[in-house]
Tab-separated table of N, CA and C in Angstrom:
chain	number	residue	atom	x	y	z
A	110	UNK	N	64.293	-78.665	-156.536
A	110	UNK	CA	63.489	-80.191	-156.906
A	110	UNK	C	64.134	-81.021	-157.596
A	111	UNK	N	63.911	-82.350	-157.613
A	111	UNK	CA	64.692	-83.463	-158.530
A	111	UNK	C	63.832	-83.472	-160.031
A	112	UNK	N	64.849	-83.560	-161.020
A	112	UNK	CA	63.968	-83.603	-162.289
A	112	UNK	C	62.980	-85.338	-162.600
A	113	UNK	N	63.982	-86.245	-161.706
A	113	UNK	CA	63.598	-87.530	-161.768
A	113	UNK	C	63.412	-87.690	-160.568
A	114	UNK	N	61.846	-89.054	-160.300
A	114	UNK	CA	61.786	-89.457	-158.842
A	114	UNK	C	62.542	-90.316	-158.662
A	115	UNK	N	62.571	-90.242	-157.201
A	115	UNK	CA	64.416	-90.843	-156.442
A	115	UNK	C	63.259	-92.676	-156.192
A	116	UNK	N	64.104	-93.472	-156.415
A	116	UNK	CA	64.093	-94.757	-155.757
A	116	UNK	C	62.991	-94.903	-154.920
A	117	UNK	N	63.533	-94.396	-154.112
A	117	UNK	CA	62.223	-94.412	-152.491
A	117	UNK	C	60.481	-93.748	-152.858
A	118	UNK	N	60.759	-93.110	-153.891
A	118	UNK	CA	59.277	-92.651	-154.325
A	118	UNK	C	58.612	-93.154	-155.300
A	119	UNK	N	60.228	-93.717	-156.418
A	119	UNK	CA	59.068	-94.720	-157.257
A	119	UNK	C	58.674	-96.446	-156.512
A	120	UNK	N	59.031	-96.110	-155.237
A	120	UNK	CA	58.797	-97.167	-154.337
A	120	UNK	C	57.248	-96.765	-153.936
A	121	UNK	N	57.298	-96.036	-153.714
A	121	UNK	CA	55.635	-95.540	-152.949
A	121	UNK	C	54.986	-95.150	-153.912
A	122	UNK	N	54.825	-95.161	-155.029
A	122	UNK	CA	54.237	-94.772	-156.356
A	122	UNK	C	53.586	-95.751	-157.170
A	123	UNK	N	54.861	-97.458	-156.878
A	123	UNK	CA	54.437	-98.359	-157.874
A	123	UNK	C	53.331	-99.353	-156.507
A	124	UNK	N	54.275	-99.155	-155.385
A	124	UNK	CA	54.252	-99.931	-154.394
A	124	UNK	C	54.633	-101.062	-154.636
A	125	UNK	N	55.875	-101.072	-155.420
A	125	UNK	CA	56.607	-102.205	-155.325
A	125	UNK	C	58.427	-101.872	-155.404
A	126	UNK	N	58.949	-103.054	-155.358
A	126	UNK	CA	60.316	-102.579	-154.452
A	126	UNK	C	61.084	-103.061	-156.059
A	127	UNK	N	60.988	-104.334	-156.744
A	127	UNK	CA	61.737	-104.573	-158.065
A	127	UNK	C	61.001	-104.435	-159.425
A	128	UNK	N	62.874	-103.585	-159.688
A	128	UNK	CA	62.562	-102.391	-160.769
A	128	UNK	C	61.686	-103.059	-162.231
A	129	UNK	N	61.316	-104.388	-162.403
A	129	UNK	CA	60.572	-105.321	-163.345
A	129	UNK	C	59.218	-105.218	-162.919
A	130	UNK	N	59.158	-105.259	-161.293
A	130	UNK	CA	57.199	-104.930	-161.427
A	130	UNK	C	56.995	-103.725	-161.073
A	131	UNK	N	58.236	-103.093	-161.221
A	131	UNK	CA	57.584	-101.231	-160.935
A	131	UNK	C	57.735	-101.095	-162.137
A	132	UNK	N	57.720	-101.222	-163.225
A	132	UNK	CA	57.831	-100.916	-164.801
A	132	UNK	C	56.956	-101.555	-165.544
A	133	UNK	N	56.564	-102.568	-165.045
A	133	UNK	CA	54.804	-103.394	-165.222
A	133	UNK	C	53.575	-102.213	-164.789
A	134	UNK	N	54.030	-101.892	-163.455
A	134	UNK	CA	53.189	-100.822	-162.878
A	134	UNK	C	52.931	-99.596	-163.320
A	135	UNK	N	54.010	-98.388	-163.893
A	135	UNK	CA	53.700	-97.806	-164.281
A	135	UNK	C	53.344	-97.680	-165.615
A	136	UNK	N	53.742	-98.884	-166.124
A	136	UNK	CA	53.188	-99.028	-167.772
A	136	UNK	C	51.582	-99.382	-167.879
A	137	UNK	N	50.781	-99.776	-166.778
A	137	UNK	CA	49.569	-99.942	-166.226
A	137	UNK	C	48.917	-98.667	-165.365
A	138	UNK	N	49.539	-97.499	-165.200
A	138	UNK	CA	49.591	-96.459	-164.629
A	138	UNK	C	49.401	-95.314	-165.648
A	139	UNK	N	49.716	-95.976	-167.160
A	139	UNK	CA	49.738	-94.674	-168.522
A	139	UNK	C	51.432	-93.973	-168.040
A	140	UNK	N	52.540	-94.114	-167.250
A	140	UNK	CA	53.553	-93.444	-166.844
A	140	UNK	C	54.640	-94.224	-167.568
A	141	UNK	N	55.077	-93.135	-168.143
A	141	UNK	CA	56.679	-93.156	-169.459
A	141	UNK	C	57.727	-93.362	-168.515
A	142	UNK	N	58.480	-94.373	-168.647
A	142	UNK	CA	59.450	-94.728	-168.130
A	142	UNK	C	60.766	-94.517	-168.946
A	143	UNK	N	62.038	-94.873	-168.627
A	143	UNK	CA	63.303	-95.353	-169.743
A	143	UNK	C	64.212	-95.632	-168.190
A	144	UNK	N	65.019	-96.748	-168.869
A	144	UNK	CA	66.480	-96.976	-168.230
A	144	UNK	C	67.324	-96.458	-168.979
A	145	UNK	N	68.414	-95.653	-167.530
A	145	UNK	CA	69.595	-95.252	-168.503
A	145	UNK	C	70.730	-96.291	-168.537
A	146	UNK	N	71.845	-95.774	-168.707
A	146	UNK	CA	72.871	-96.590	-169.233
A	146	UNK	C	73.536	-97.590	-167.574
A	147	UNK	N	73.077	-96.651	-166.672
A	147	UNK	CA	74.321	-97.288	-165.505
A	147	UNK	C	72.716	-98.574	-165.239
A	148	UNK	N	71.370	-99.005	-165.773
A	148	UNK	CA	70.556	-99.424	-165.004
A	148	UNK	C	69.224	-99.152	-164.499
A	149	UNK	N	69.383	-97.469	-164.382
A	149	UNK	CA	68.025	-97.080	-163.440
A	149	UNK	C	67.577	-96.728	-164.063
A	150	UNK	N	66.046	-96.819	-163.557
A	150	UNK	CA	64.509	-96.499	-163.937
A	150	UNK	C	64.341	-94.848	-163.595
A	151	UNK	N	64.082	-94.731	-164.655
A	151	UNK	CA	63.961	-93.122	-164.412
A	151	UNK	C	62.511	-92.740	-165.244
A	152	UNK	N	62.245	-92.135	-164.680
A	152	UNK	CA	60.508	-91.488	-164.348
A	152	UNK	C	60.877	-90.257	-164.479
A	153	UNK	N	60.064	-89.098	-164.765
A	153	UNK	CA	60.359	-87.813	-165.013
A	153	UNK	C	59.429	-87.509	-163.376
A	154	UNK	N	59.464	-86.334	-163.088
A	154	UNK	CA	58.723	-85.883	-161.801
A	154	UNK	C	57.301	-85.028	-162.867
A	155	UNK	N	58.171	-83.822	-163.439
A	155	UNK	CA	56.699	-83.607	-164.198
A	155	UNK	C	55.683	-84.108	-165.372
A	156	UNK	N	56.437	-85.596	-166.152
A	156	UNK	CA	55.199	-86.254	-166.366
A	156	UNK	C	54.124	-87.282	-165.386
A	157	UNK	N	54.847	-87.628	-163.747
A	157	UNK	CA	54.269	-87.661	-163.171
A	157	UNK	C	53.222	-86.853	-162.446
A	158	UNK	N	53.338	-85.884	-162.947
A	158	UNK	CA	52.530	-84.851	-162.338
A	158	UNK	C	51.165	-84.101	-163.163
A	159	UNK	N	51.734	-83.974	-164.415
A	159	UNK	CA	50.710	-84.222	-165.703
A	159	UNK	C	49.904	-85.554	-165.473
A	160	UNK	N	49.964	-86.837	-165.296
A	160	UNK	CA	49.593	-88.175	-165.732
A	160	UNK	C	48.115	-87.226	-164.345
A	161	UNK	N	48.574	-87.181	-162.705
A	161	UNK	CA	47.949	-87.373	-161.956
A	161	UNK	C	46.771	-85.832	-161.656
A	162	UNK	N	47.032	-85.287	-162.586
A	162	UNK	CA	46.788	-83.794	-162.541
A	162	UNK	C	45.461	-83.802	-164.274
A	163	UNK	N	45.892	-85.004	-164.560
A	163	UNK	CA	44.996	-85.310	-166.290
A	163	UNK	C	45.130	-84.224	-167.436
A	164	UNK	N	46.598	-83.827	-167.159
A	164	UNK	CA	46.965	-82.919	-168.552
A	164	UNK	C	47.945	-83.801	-169.159
A	165	UNK	N	48.566	-85.024	-169.027
A	165	UNK	CA	49.105	-85.810	-170.079
A	165	UNK	C	48.549	-85.895	-170.854
A	166	UNK	N	48.853	-86.133	-172.337
A	166	UNK	CA	48.185	-86.533	-173.750
A	166	UNK	C	48.246	-88.203	-173.457
A	167	UNK	N	47.242	-89.223	-173.313
A	167	UNK	CA	47.324	-90.221	-173.680
A	167	UNK	C	48.006	-91.055	-174.346
A	168	UNK	N	48.912	-91.730	-173.581
A	168	UNK	CA	49.619	-93.192	-174.463
A	168	UNK	C	48.242	-93.741	-175.565
A	169	UNK	N	49.504	-93.872	-177.079
A	169	UNK	CA	48.460	-94.675	-178.045
A	169	UNK	C	49.254	-96.113	-177.530
A	170	UNK	N	48.220	-96.668	-177.914
A	170	UNK	CA	48.233	-98.068	-177.983
A	170	UNK	C	48.638	-98.319	-178.994
A	171	UNK	N	49.723	-99.453	-179.424
A	171	UNK	CA	50.542	-100.095	-180.892
A	171	UNK	C	49.600	-100.980	-181.474
A	172	UNK	N	49.108	-100.299	-182.497
A	172	UNK	CA	48.258	-101.141	-183.831
A	172	UNK	C	49.177	-101.977	-184.384
A	173	UNK	N	48.692	-103.182	-184.472
A	173	UNK	CA	49.204	-104.326	-185.269
A	173	UNK	C	48.876	-104.812	-186.500
A	174	UNK	N	49.381	-105.358	-187.227
A	174	UNK	CA	49.187	-105.453	-188.717
A	174	UNK	C	47.716	-106.710	-188.441
A	175	UNK	N	46.711	-106.488	-189.567
A	175	UNK	CA	45.887	-107.535	-189.498
A	175	UNK	C	46.364	-108.230	-190.225
A	176	UNK	N	47.296	-109.471	-189.534
A	176	UNK	CA	47.546	-110.959	-190.419
A	176	UNK	C	46.745	-111.875	-191.195
A	177	UNK	N	45.218	-111.761	-190.556
A	177	UNK	CA	44.470	-112.282	-191.197
A	177	UNK	C	43.876	-111.728	-192.859
A	178	UNK	N	44.404	-110.740	-192.872
A	178	UNK	CA	43.810	-109.864	-194.593
A	178	UNK	C	44.667	-110.642	-195.435
A	179	UNK	N	46.104	-111.283	-195.005
A	179	UNK	CA	46.910	-111.304	-196.159
A	179	UNK	C	46.761	-113.049	-195.885
A	180	UNK	N	45.773	-113.588	-195.331
A	180	UNK	CA	45.647	-115.012	-195.530
A	180	UNK	C	44.255	-115.115	-196.355
A	181	UNK	N	43.892	-114.132	-197.528
A	181	UNK	CA	42.386	-114.152	-197.892
A	181	UNK	C	42.865	-114.299	-199.526
């Protein structure tokens, strides 16, 4: 079994053909992805299995600074 999903599997998982749309869909599904040096979208098969089985740790949202506090 391959370490990363194939392009066909990514298309099936996301329902999208374009990489940009696939990335957006993966983000919405809380699935981590990377772009390699060749420009290919990489998604670890094990991570997808963990997300779908409820075993993956939740992705924490980035906190943003409270800029209003600076203007007080």
